[in-house]
Coordinates of C-alpha atoms in Angstrom, one line a residue:
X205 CA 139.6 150.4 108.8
X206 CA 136.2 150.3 110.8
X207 CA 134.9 147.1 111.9
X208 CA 131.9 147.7 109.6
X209 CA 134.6 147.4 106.6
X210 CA 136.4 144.0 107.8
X211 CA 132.9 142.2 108.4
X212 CA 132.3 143.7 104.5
X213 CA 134.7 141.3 103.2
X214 CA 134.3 138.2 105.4
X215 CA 131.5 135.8 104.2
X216 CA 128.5 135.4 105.5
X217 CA 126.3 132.8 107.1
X218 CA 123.7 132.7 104.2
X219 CA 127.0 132.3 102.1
X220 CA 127.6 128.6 103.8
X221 CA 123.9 128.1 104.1
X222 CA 123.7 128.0 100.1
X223 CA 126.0 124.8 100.3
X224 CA 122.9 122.8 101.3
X225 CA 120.7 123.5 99.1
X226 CA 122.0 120.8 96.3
X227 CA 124.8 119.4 97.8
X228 CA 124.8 116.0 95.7
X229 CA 125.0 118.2 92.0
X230 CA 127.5 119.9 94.0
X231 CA 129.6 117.0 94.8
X232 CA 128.9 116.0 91.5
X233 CA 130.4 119.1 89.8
X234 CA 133.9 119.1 92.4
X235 CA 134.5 115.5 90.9
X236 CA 134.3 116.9 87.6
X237 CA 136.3 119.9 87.8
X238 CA 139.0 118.0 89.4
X239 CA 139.3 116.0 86.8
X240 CA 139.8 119.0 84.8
X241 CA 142.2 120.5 87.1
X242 CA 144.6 117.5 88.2
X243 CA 146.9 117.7 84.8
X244 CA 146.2 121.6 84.5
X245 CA 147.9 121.4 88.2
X246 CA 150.5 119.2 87.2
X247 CA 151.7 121.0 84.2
X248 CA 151.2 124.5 85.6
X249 CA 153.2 123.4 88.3
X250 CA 155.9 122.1 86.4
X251 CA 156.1 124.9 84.0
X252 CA 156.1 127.6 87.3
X253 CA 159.9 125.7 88.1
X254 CA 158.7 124.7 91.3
X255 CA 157.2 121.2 90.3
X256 CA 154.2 119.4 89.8
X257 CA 153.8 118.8 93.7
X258 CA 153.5 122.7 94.4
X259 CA 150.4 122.4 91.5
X260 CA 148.8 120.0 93.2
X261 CA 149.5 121.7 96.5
X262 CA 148.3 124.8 94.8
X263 CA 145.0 123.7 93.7
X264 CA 144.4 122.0 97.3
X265 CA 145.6 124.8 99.9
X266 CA 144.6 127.5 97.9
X267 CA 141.7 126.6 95.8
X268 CA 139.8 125.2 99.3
X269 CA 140.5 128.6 101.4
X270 CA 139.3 130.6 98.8
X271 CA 136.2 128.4 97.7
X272 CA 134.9 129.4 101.5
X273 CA 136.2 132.9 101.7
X274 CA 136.0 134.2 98.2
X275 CA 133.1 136.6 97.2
X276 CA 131.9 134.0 94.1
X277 CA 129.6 131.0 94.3
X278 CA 131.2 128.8 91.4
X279 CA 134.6 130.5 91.2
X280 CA 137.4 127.7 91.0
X281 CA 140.8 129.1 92.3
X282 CA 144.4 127.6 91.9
X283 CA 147.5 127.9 89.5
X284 CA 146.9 129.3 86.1
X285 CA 148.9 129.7 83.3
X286 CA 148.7 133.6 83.6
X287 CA 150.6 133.3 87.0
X288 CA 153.3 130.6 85.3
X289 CA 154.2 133.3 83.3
X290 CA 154.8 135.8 85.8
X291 CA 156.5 133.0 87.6
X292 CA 159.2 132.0 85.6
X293 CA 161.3 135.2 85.8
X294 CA 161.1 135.2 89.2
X295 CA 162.4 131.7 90.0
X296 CA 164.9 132.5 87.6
X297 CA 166.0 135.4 89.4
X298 CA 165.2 134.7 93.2
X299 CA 164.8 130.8 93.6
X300 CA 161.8 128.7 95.2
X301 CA 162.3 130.4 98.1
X302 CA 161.5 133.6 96.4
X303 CA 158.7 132.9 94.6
X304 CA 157.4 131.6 98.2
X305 CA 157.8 134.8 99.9
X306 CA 156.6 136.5 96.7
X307 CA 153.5 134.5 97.2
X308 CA 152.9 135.8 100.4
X309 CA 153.1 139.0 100.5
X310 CA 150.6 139.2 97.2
X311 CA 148.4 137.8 99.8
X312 CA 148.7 140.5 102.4
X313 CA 149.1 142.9 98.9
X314 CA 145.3 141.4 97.7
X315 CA 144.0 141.6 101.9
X316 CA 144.6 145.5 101.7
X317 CA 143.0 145.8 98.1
X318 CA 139.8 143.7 100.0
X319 CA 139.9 146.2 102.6
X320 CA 140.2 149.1 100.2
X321 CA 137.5 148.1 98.0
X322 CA 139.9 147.9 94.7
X323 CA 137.6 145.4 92.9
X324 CA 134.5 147.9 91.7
X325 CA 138.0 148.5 89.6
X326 CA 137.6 146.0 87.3
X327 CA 135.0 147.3 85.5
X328 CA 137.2 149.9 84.2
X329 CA 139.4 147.4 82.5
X330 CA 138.8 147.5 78.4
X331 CA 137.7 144.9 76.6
X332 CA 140.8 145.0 74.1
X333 CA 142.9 144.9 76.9
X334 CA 141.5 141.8 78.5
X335 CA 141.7 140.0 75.1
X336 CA 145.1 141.4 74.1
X337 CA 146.3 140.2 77.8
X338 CA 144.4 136.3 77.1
X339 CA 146.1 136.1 73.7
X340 CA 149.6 136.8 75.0
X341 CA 148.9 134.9 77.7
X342 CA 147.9 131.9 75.3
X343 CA 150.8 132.4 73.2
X344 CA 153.4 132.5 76.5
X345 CA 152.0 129.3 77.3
X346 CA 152.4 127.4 74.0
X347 CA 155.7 128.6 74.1
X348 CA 156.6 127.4 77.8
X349 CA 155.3 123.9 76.9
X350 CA 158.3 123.3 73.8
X351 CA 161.0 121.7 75.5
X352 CA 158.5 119.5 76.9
X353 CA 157.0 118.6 74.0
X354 CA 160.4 118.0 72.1
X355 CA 161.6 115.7 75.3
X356 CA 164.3 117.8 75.7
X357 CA 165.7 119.9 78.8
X358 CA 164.8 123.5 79.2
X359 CA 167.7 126.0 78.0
X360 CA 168.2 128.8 79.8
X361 CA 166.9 132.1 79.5
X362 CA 164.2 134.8 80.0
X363 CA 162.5 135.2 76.8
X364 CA 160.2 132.2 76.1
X365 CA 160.5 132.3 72.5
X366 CA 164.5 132.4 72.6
X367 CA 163.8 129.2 74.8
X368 CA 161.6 127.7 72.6
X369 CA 164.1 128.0 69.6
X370 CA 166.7 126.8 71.1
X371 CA 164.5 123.8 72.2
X372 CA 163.9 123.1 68.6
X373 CA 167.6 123.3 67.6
X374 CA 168.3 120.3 69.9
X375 CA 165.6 118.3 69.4
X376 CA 166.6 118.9 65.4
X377 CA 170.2 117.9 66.7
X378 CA 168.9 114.7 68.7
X379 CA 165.3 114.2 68.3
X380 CA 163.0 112.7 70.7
X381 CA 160.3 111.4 68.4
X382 CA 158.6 109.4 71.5
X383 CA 158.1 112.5 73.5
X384 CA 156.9 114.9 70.5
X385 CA 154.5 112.5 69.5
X386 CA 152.9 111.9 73.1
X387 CA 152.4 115.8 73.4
X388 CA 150.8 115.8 69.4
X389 CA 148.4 113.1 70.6
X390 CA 147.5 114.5 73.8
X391 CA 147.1 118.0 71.9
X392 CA 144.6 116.7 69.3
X393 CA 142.7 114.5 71.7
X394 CA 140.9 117.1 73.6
X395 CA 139.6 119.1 70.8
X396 CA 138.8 115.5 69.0
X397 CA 136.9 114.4 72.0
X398 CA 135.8 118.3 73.0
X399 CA 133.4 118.0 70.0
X400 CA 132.2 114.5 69.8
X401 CA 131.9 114.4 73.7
X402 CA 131.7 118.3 75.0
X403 CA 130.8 117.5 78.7
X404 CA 133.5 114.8 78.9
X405 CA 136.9 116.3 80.5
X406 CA 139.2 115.2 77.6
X407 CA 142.5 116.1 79.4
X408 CA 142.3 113.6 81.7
X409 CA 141.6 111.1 79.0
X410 CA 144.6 112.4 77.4
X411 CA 146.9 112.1 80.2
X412 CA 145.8 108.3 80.9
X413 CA 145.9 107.1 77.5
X414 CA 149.4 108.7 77.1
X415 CA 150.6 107.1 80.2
X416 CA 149.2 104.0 79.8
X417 CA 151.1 104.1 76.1
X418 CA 154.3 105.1 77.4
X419 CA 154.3 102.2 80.1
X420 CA 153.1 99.5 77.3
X421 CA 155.7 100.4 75.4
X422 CA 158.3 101.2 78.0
X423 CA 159.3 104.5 76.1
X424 CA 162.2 106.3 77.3
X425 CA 160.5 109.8 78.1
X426 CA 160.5 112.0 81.3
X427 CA 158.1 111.7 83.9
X428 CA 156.7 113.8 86.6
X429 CA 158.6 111.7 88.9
X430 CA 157.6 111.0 93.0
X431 CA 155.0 113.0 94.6
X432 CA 154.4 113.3 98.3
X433 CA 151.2 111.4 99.4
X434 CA 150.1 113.8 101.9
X435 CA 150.6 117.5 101.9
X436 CA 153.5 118.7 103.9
X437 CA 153.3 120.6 107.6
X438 CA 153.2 124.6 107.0
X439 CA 156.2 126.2 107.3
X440 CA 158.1 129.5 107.1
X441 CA 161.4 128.8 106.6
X442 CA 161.4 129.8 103.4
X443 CA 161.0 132.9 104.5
X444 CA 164.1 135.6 104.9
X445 CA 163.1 138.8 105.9
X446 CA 166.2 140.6 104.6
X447 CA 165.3 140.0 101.0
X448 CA 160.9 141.0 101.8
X449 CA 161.8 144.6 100.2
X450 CA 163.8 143.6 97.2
X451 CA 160.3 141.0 96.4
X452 CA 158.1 144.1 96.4
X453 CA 158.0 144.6 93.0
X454 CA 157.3 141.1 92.2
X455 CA 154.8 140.8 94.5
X456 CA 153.2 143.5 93.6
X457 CA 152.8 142.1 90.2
X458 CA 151.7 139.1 91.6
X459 CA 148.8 140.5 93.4
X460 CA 147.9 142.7 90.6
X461 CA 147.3 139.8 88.0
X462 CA 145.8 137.7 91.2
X463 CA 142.9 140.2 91.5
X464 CA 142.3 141.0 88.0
X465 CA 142.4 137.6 86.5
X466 CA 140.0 136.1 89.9
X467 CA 137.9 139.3 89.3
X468 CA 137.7 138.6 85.4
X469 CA 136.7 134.9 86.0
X470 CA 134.1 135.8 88.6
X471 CA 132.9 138.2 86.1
X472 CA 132.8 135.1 83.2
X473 CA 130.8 132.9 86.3
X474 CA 128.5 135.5 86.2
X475 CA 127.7 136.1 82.2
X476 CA 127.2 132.4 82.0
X477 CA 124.5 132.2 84.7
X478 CA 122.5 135.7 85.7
X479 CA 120.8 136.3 88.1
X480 CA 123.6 135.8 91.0
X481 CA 126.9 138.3 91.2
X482 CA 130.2 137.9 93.1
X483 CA 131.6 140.2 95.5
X484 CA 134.4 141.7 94.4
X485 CA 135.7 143.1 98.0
X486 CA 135.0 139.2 99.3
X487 CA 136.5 137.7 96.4
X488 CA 140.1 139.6 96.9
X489 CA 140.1 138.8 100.4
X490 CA 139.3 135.1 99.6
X491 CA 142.3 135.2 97.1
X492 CA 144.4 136.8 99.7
X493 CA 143.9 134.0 102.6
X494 CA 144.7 131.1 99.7
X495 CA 148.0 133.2 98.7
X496 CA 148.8 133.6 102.0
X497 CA 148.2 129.8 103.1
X498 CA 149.8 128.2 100.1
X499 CA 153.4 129.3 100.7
X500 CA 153.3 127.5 103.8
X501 CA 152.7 124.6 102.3
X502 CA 155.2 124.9 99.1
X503 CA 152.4 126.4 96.9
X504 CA 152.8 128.7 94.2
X505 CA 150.3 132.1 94.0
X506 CA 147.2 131.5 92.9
X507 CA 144.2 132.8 91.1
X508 CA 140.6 132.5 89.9
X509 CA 140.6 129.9 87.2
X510 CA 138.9 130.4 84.1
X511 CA 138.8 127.4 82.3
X512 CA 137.7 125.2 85.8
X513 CA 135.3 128.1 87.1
X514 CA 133.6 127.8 83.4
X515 CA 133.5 124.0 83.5
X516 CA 132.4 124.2 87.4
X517 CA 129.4 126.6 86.1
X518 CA 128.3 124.6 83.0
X519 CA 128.1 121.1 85.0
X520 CA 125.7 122.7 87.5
X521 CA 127.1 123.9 90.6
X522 CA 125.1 125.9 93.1
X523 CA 127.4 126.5 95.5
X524 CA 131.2 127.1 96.8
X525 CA 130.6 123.6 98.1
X526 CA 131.3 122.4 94.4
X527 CA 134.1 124.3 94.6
X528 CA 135.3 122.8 97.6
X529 CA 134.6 119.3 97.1
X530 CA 137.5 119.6 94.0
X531 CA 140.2 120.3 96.0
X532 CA 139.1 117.8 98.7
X533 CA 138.9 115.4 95.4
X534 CA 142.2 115.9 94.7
X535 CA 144.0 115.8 98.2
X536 CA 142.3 112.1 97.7
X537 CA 143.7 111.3 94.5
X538 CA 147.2 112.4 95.9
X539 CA 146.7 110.3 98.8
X540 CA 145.3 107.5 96.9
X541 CA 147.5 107.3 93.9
X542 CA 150.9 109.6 94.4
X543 CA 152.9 106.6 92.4
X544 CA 150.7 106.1 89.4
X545 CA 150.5 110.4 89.0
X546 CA 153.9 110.2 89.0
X547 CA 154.5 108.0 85.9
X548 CA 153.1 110.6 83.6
X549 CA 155.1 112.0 81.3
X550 CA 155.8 115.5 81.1
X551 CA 155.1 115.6 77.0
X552 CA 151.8 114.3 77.9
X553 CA 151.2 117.4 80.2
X554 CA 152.9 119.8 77.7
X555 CA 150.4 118.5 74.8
X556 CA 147.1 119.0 77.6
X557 CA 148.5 122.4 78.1
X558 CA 148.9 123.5 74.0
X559 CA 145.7 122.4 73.8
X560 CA 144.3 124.6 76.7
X561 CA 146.3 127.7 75.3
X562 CA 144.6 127.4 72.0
X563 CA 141.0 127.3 73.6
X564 CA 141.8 130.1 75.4
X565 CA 141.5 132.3 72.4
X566 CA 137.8 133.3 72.0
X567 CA 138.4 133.7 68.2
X568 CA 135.1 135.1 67.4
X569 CA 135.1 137.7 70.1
X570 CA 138.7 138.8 69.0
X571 CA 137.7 139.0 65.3
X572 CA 134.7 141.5 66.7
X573 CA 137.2 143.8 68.1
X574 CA 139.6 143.6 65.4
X575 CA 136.7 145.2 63.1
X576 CA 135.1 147.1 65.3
X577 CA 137.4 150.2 65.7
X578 CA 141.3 151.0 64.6
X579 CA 141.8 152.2 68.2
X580 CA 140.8 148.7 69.3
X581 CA 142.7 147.3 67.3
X582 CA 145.4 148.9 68.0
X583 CA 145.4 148.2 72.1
X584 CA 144.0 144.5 71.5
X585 CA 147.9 144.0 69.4
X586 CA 149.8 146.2 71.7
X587 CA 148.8 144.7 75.0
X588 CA 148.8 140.9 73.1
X589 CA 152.7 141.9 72.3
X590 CA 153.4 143.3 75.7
X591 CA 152.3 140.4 77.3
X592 CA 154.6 138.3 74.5
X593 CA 158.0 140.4 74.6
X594 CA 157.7 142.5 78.1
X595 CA 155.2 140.9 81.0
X596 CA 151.8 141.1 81.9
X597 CA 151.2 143.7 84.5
X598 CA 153.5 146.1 82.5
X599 CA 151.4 144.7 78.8
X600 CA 148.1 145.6 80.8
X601 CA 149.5 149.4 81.4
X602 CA 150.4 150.1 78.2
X603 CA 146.7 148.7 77.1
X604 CA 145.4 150.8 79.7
X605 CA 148.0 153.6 79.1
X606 CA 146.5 153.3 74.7
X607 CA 143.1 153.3 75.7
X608 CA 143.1 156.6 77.9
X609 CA 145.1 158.3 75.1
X610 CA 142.3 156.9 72.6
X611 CA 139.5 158.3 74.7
X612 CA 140.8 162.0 75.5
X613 CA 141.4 161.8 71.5
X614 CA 138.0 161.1 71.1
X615 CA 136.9 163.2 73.7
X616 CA 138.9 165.8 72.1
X617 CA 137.2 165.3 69.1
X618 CA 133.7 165.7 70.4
X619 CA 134.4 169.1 71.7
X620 CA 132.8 171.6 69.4
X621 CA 132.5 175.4 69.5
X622 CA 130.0 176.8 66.9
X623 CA 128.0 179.4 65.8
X624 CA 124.7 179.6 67.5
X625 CA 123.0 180.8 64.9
X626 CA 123.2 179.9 61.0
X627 CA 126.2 181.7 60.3
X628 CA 129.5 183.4 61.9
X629 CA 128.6 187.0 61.3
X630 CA 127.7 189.6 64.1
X631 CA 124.2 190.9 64.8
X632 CA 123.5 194.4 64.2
X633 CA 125.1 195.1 67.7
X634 CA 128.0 194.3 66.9
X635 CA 128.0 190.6 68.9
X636 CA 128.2 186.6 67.8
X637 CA 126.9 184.2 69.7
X638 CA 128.7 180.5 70.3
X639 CA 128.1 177.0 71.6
X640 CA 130.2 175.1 73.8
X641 CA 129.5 171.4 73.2
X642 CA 131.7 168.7 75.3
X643 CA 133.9 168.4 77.6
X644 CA 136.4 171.2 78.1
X645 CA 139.6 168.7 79.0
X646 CA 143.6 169.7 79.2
X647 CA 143.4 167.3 75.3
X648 CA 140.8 169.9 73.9
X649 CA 142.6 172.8 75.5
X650 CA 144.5 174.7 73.1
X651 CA 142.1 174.2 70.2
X652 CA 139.7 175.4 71.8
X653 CA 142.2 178.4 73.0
X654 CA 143.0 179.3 69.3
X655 CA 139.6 178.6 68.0
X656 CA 138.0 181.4 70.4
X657 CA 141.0 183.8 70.6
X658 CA 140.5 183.9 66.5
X659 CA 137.3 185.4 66.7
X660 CA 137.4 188.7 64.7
X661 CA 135.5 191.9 63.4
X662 CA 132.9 192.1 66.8
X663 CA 132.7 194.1 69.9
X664 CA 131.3 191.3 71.4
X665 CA 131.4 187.7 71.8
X666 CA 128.3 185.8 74.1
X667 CA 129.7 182.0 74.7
X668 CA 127.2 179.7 76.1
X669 CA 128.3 176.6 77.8
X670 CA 125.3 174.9 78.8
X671 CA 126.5 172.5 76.3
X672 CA 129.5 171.7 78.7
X673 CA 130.1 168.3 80.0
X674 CA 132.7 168.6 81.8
X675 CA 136.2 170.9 82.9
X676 CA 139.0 170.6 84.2
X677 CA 142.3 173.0 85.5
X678 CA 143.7 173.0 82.0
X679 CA 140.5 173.8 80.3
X680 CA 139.4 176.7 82.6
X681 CA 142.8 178.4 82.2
X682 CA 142.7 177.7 78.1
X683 CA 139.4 179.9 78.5
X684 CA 140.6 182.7 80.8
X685 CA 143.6 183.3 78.3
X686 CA 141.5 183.6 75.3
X687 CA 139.3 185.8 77.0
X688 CA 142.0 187.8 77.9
X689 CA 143.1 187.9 74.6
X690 CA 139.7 189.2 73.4
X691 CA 139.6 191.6 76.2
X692 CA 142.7 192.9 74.9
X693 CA 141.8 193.5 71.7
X694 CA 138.8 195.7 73.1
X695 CA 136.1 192.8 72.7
X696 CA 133.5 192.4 75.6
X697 CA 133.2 188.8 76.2
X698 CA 130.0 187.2 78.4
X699 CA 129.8 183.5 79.3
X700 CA 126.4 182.6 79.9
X701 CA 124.3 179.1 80.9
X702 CA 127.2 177.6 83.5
X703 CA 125.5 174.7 85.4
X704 CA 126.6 174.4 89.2
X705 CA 128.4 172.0 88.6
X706 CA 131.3 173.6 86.8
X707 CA 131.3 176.8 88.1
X708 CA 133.2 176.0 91.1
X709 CA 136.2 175.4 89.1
X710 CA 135.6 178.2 86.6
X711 CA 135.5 180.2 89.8
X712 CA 138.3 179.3 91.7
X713 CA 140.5 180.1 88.8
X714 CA 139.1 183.6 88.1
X715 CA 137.1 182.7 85.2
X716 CA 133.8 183.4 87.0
X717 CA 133.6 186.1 89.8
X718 CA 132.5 184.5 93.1
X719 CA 128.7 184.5 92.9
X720 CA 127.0 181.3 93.9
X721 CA 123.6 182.3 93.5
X722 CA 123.9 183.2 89.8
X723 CA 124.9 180.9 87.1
X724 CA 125.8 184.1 84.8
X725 CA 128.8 186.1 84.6
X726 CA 130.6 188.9 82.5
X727 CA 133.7 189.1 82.0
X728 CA 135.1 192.9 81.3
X729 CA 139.2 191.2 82.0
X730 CA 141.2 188.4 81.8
X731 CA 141.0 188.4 85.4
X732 CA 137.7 188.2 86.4
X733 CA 134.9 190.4 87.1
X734 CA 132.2 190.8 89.0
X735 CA 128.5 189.6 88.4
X736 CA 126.2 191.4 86.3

């Protein structure tokens, strides 16, 4: 790593010097999005296993550090639901202290993806992937927030629909009716209020009015309980170095769903206001110094937040100083008002949270992709049920693993070999002429083996491949069989109209003879021959 590569990643000074250009709007905007944020922290928090306290921790360590080291102006960083999900198997498995050191060493994981320049990556991702990954994602939510909901304790087990069952058959054995009906109205106030009101942050309006219902009424539900008023000194004694290689894995999947869910949000930042782009390389590094800081300080992993970075963009902001301001915003509501946070009830949190998983869903934009193509279709459900029965680093492979298949197959498909002129039969010399069209690929290989090997009744066969796009090992060879199948059936084969490109690899496999300077070659044998 050259020194040229670490100053790549770092910001700037005209980075910082952006935070002065509106710093009042800016202000303006953090005040707003922490609004948003404080019960999105709480509950995601809670529904993580490691408490609402690491949320709010979370969204203060984590969403500052990478607000002035990420590589976006308006990103908002701290816990998602996305990373809840990955989460809850691992505090299941390997305690707080796990999920800690998990968190970690996803940041030292996302430094070396900075470094590397992983995040030009992103734009590889498919569409249908990202919305099959968003509606499992939705859906693993909804599910999480159940037992919550019902007001009753959370059953064991892995599988957050099994859990959510199970939830239901107690609360149909001893119903909590306070506790559902708490979540039910904190679930239809934000919609309610999203369209008569849409710049007003409904979820903290939910919240309150919940809270303030449950304490006039003094209704036996479960609350979020104490939270510290300050946050606590960094430590690493969490940290046991004996179990680091067992929490590869995990981390691993950590910092994979870290980069591409920050990298997707920067990417949403950006469609809503053009004209400014992130850095991808900056914006993994800024995600790796907040993963690495929050650990110390009890915080779960983090990420770029969607649903805050959009709110952040709409109400105005200019800068990473908005950014900034929220989590400074919400140290001061912690230190400020600890006791009264802590008298909100759970259901309350559950309710804001079904409501965020339903407006997750871009409706529209899934119906598009439904329609547009079976193949779409097809990776948008896959990845969507992934993400619902498996996880979601190992749902986005399979997307990714479906869309590959689906683009040799079509890729496949537009490779043509054809008569170059209007019909298959031999001039009087005895020779046909064909057209390569496409890319000669190991998919395409052995149709296009058995479509030229079946050429019959000529001495002669001149196949033209300026049409060629593209070839690889698998292809070349495919070619220098049926040649050599032709050649043994006494037919003279040329090859005619390479481009440069392609005839190293022809070449090196002794489809071509070695002539650089000509971009024509004959081939008397299967192995080779030399230039006419």
């Amino acid at each position: 790593m050259t020194m040229n590569g670490v100053l790549s990643v770092l910001p700037s000074p005209a980075d910082f010097r952006t935070m002065t250009r509106a710093p009042r709007r800016d202000l303006l905007c953090g005040l707003t999005v922490a609004v948003v944020a404080l019960p999105l922290a709480l509950g995601f928090g809670v529904t993580s296993g490691l408490g609402a306290a690491s949320g709010l921790i979370t969204a203060i360590v984590a969403g500052s550090l990478a607000a002035l080291f990420g590589g976006s102006a308006r990103q908002v960083s701290g816990p998602t639901g996305a990373m809840t999900v990955v989460l809850v198997p691992i505090v299941h498995e390997y305690g707080a202290n796990g999920v800690l050191t998990v968190g970690l060493i996803s940041g030292f994981m996302l430094l070396v993806l900075a470094f590397a320049r992983a995040g030009t990556a992103m734009a590889y991702v498919p569409a249908p992937v990202i919305a099959g990954f968003t509606i499992g994602i939705a859906c693993v939510i909804g599910l999480q927030q159940v037992p919550s909901a019902l007001g009753v304790p959370t059953p064991a087990g892995n599988q957050v629909a099994v859990v959510a069952a199970r939830a239901a058959e107690e609360f149909a054995a001893t119903p909590h009716w306070a506790a559902l009906l708490l979540a039910l109205g904190s679930a239809a106030l934000m919609p309610a209020g999203a369209r008569w009101k849409p710049t007003v942050p409904f979820s903290l309006a939910a919240v309150g009015v919940a809270t303030v219902v449950a304490e006039a009424l003094h209704l036996h539900v479960t609350r979020l309980g104490s939270l510290p008023s300050s946050l606590p000194a960094p430590s690493l004694a969490f940290l046991d170095v004996s179990r680091v290689p067992t929490l590869l894995l995990p981390a691993a999947a950590v910092a994979a769903l870290a980069a591409l869910e920050s990298l997707l949000s920067a990417s949403v930042a950006d469609a809503m206001r053009p004209g400014e782009r992130h850095d991808p390389g900056k914006e993994l590094f800024g995600q790796g110094i907040a993963n690495l800081a929050a650990p110390l300080f009890g915080g779960v992993p983090a990420t770029g937040a969607i649903a805050r970075t959009a709110v952040n963009v709409r109400t105005g902001a200019t800068s990473r100083l908005a950014a900034l301001a929220h989590a400074v915003i919400l140290a001061g509501i912690v230190a400020v008002a600890a006791p009264l946070v802590g008298r909100i009830p759970l259901s309350a949190l559950a309710g804001v949270l079904l409501a965020t998983a339903v407006r997750m869903v871009e409706t529209d934009a899934v119906r598009a992709m439904a329609r547009s193509t079976h193949g779409d279709a097809l990776v948008l459900v896959l990845t969507a049920a992934g993400t619902l029965a498996l996880d979601l680093v190992r749902a986005v492979l399979i997307g990714l693993g479906v869309s590959v298949l689906l683009a040799l197959r079509a890729a496949m498909r537009g490779t043509r070999l054809t008569p170059a002129t209007t019909d298959e039969l031999p001039d009087t010399s005895g020779t046909v002429t064909y057209r390569f069209d496409g890319p000669l690929l190991f998919a395409a290989a052995h149709r296009f083996r058995r479509s030229l090997a079946g050429v019959h009744d000529v001495t002669a066969v001149d196949l033209r491949l300026s049409g060629l796009t593209a070839v690889d090992a698998t292809g070349a060879l495919a070619l220098k069989e049926a040649v050599g199948e032709l050649r043994d059936r006494g037919i003279e084969v040329r090859i005619t109209g390479v481009e440069h490109g392609h005839r190293k690899v022809l070449e090196s496999l002794g489809v071509l003879p070695v002539n650089p300077n000509s971009n024509r070659g004959a081939i008397p044998s299967a192995a080779g021959a030399t230039a006419p």
